[in-house]
PDB file of C-alpha atoms in Angstrom:
ATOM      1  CA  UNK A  27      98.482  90.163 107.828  1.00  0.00           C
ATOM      2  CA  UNK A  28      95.691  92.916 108.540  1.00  0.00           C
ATOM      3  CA  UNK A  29      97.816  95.101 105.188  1.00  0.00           C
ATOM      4  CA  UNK A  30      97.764  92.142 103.341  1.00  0.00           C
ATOM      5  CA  UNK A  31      94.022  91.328 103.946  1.00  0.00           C
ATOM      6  CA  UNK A  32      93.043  95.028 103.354  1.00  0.00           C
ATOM      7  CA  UNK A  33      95.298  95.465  99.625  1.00  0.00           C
ATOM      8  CA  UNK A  34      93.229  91.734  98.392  1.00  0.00           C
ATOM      9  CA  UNK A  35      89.757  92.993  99.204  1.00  0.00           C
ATOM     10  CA  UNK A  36      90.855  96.642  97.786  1.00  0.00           C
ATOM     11  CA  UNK A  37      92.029  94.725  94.745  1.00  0.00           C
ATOM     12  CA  UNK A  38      95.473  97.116  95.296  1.00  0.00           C
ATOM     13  CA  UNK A  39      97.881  94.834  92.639  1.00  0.00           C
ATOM     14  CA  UNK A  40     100.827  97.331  94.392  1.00  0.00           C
ATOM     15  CA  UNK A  41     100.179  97.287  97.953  1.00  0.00           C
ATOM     16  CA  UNK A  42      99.875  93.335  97.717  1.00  0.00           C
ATOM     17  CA  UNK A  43     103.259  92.972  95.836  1.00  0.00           C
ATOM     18  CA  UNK A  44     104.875  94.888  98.046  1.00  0.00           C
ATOM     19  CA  UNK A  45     104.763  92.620 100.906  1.00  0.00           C
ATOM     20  CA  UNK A  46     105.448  89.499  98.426  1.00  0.00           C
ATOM     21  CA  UNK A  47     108.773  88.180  99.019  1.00  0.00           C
ATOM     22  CA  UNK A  48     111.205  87.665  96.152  1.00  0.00           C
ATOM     23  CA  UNK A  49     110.709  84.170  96.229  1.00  0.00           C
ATOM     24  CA  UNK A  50     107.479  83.766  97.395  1.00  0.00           C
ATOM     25  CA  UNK A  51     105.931  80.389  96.205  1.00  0.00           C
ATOM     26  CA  UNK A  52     102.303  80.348  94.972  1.00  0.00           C
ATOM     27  CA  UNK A  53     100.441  76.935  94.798  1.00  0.00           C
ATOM     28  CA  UNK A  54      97.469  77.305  92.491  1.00  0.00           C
ATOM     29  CA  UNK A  55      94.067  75.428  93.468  1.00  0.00           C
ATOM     30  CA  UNK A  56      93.368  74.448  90.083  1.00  0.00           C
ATOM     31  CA  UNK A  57      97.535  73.986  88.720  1.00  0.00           C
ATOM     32  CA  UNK A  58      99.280  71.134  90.740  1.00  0.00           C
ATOM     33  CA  UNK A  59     102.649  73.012  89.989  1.00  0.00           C
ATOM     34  CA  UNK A  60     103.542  75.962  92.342  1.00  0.00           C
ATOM     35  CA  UNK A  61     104.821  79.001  91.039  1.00  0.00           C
ATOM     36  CA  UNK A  62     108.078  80.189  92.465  1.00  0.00           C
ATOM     37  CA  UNK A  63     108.744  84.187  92.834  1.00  0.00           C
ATOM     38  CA  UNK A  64     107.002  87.524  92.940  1.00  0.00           C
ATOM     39  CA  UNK A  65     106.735  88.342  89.399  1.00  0.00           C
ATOM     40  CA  UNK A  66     104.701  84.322  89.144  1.00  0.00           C
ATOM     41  CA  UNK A  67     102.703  85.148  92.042  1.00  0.00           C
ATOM     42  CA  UNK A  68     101.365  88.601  91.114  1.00  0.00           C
ATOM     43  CA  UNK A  69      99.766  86.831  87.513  1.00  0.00           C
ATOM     44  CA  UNK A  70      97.698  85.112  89.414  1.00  0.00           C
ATOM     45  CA  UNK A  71      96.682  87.341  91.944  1.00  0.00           C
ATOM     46  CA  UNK A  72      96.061  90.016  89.639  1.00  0.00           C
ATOM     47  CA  UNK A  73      93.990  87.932  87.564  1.00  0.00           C
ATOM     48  CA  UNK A  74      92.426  86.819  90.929  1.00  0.00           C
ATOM     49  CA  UNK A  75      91.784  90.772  91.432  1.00  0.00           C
ATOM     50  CA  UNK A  76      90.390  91.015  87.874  1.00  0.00           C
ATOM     51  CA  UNK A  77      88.191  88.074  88.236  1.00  0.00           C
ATOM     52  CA  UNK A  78      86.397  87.667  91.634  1.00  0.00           C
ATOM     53  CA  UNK A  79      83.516  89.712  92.368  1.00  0.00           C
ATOM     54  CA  UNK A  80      82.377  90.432  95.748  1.00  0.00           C
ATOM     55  CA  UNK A  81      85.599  89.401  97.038  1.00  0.00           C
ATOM     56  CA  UNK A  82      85.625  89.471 100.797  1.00  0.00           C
ATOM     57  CA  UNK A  83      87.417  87.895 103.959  1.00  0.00           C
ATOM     58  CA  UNK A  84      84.964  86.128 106.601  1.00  0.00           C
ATOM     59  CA  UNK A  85      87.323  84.618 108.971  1.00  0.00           C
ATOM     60  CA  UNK A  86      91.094  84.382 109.901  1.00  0.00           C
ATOM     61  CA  UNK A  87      93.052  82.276 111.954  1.00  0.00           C
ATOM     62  CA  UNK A  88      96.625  82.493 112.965  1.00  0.00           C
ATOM     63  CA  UNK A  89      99.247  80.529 114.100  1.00  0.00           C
ATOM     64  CA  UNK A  90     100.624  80.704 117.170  1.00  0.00           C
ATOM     65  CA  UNK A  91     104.142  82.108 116.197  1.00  0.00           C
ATOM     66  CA  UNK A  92     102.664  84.182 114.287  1.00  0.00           C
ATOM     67  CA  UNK A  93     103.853  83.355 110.600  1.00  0.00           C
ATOM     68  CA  UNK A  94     101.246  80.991 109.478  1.00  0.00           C
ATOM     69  CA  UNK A  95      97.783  82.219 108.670  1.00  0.00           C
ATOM     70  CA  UNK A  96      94.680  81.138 107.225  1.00  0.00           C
ATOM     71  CA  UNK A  97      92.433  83.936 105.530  1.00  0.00           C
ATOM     72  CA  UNK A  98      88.579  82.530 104.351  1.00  0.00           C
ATOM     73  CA  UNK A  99      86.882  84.220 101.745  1.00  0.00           C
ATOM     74  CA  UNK A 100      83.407  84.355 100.070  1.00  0.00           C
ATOM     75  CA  UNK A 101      83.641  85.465  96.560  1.00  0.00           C
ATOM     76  CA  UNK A 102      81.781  85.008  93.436  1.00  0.00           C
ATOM     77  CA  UNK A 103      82.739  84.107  89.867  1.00  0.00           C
ATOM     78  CA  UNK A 104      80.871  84.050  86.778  1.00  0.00           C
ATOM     79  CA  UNK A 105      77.666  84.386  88.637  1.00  0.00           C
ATOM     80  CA  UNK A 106      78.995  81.506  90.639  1.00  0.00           C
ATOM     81  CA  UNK A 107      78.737  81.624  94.940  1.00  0.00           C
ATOM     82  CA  UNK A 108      82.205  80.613  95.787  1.00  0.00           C
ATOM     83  CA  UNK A 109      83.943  79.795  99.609  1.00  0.00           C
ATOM     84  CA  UNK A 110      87.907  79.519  99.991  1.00  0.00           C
ATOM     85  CA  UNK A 111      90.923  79.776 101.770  1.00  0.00           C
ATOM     86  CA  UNK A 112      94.300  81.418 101.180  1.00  0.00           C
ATOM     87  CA  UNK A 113      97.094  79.574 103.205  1.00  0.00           C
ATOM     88  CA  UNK A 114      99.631  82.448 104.365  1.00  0.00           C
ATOM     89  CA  UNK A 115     103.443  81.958 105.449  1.00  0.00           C
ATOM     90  CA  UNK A 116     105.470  84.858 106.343  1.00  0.00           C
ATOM     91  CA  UNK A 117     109.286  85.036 106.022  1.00  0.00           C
ATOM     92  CA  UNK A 118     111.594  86.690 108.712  1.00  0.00           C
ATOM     93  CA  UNK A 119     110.853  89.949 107.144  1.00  0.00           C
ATOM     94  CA  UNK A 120     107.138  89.591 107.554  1.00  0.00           C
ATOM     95  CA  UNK A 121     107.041  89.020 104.332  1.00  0.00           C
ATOM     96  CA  UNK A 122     104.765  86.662 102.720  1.00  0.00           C
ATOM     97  CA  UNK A 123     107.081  83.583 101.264  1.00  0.00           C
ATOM     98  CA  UNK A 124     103.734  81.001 100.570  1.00  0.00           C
ATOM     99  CA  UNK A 125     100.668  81.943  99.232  1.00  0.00           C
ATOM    100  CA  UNK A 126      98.264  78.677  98.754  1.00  0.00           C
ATOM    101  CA  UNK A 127      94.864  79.020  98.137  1.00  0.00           C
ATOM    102  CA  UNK A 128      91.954  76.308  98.203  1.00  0.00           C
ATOM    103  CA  UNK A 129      88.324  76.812  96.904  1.00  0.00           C
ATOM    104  CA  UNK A 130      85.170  74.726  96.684  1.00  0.00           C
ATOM    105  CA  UNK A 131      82.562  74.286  95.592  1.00  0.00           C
ATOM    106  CA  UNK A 132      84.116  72.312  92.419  1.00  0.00           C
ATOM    107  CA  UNK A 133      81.921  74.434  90.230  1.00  0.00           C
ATOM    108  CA  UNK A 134      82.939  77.746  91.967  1.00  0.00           C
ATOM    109  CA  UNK A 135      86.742  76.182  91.168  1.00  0.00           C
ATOM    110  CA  UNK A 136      85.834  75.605  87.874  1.00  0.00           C
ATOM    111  CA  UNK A 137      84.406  78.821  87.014  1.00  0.00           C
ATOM    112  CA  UNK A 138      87.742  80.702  88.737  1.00  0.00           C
ATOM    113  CA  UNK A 139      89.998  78.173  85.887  1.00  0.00           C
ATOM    114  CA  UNK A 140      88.158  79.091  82.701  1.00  0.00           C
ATOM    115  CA  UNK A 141      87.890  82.691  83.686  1.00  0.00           C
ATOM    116  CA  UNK A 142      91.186  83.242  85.290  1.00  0.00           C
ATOM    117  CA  UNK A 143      93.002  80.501  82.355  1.00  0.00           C
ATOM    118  CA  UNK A 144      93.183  84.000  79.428  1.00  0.00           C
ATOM    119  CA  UNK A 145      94.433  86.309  81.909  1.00  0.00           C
ATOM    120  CA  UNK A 146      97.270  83.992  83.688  1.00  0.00           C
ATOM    121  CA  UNK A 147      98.675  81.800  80.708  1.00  0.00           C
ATOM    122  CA  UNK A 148     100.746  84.536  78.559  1.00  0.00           C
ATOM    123  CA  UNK A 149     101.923  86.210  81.450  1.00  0.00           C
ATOM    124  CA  UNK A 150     103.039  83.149  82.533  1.00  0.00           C
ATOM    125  CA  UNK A 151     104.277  81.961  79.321  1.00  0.00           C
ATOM    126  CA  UNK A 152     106.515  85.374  78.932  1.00  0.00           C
ATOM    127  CA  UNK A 153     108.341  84.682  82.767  1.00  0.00           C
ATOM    128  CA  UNK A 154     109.434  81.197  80.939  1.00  0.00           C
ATOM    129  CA  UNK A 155     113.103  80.851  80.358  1.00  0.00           C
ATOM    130  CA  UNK A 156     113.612  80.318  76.529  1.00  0.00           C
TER     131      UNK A 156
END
């Protein structure tokens, strides 16, 4: 978790992918549909990377077998103070296989949808099937 942790604040888009699993599932806090797979999950969390400023972890907590974690950030968007959580499951591998992430307040939310909505939805659009 501690590599993982250190590539997000480092904003390192390569060091985070590779410890995505292939079918990591990413569950947006502003999209109600998750996003299945590593190519899905990197749009947003590069566009996370591009967007957050003074992105930092404050707390962790960890599950007791060791795959489930819970990583608490401060970060700010927009000129907006934000607070939130990423929601971590590793794989077998040690991989991560869910990536969830909550964040309040609603206009700190807000902010992170209309800045992060350019960067995420033709990416997205191109990993469509036709």
């Amino acid at each position: 978790m501690e590599q993982l942790r250190k590539a997000l604040e480092a904003k390192d888009p390569d060091a985070v992918e590779a410890l995505l699993a292939d079918d990591v599932v990413f569950s947006s806090p502003a999209i109600f549909k998750p996003y299945a797979g590593r190519e899905a999950t990197m749009v947003f969390l590069r566009a996370a990377m591009e967007t957050f400023d003074d992105f930092r972890y404050v707390h962790t907590y960890s599950e007791d077998d060791g795959r489930g974690h819970v990583l608490m950030f401060a970060a700010s968007v927009g000129g907006r103070d934000l607070e939130g959580a990423d929601f971590i499951r590793l794989d077998e591998h040690g991989l991560v296989s869910e990536f969830r992430v909550m964040i309040r307040p609603m206009t700190g939310l807000i902010s992170v949808a209309e800045a992060m909505a350019p960067r995420v939805e033709g990416p997205l659009l191109a990993l469509s099937p036709e």
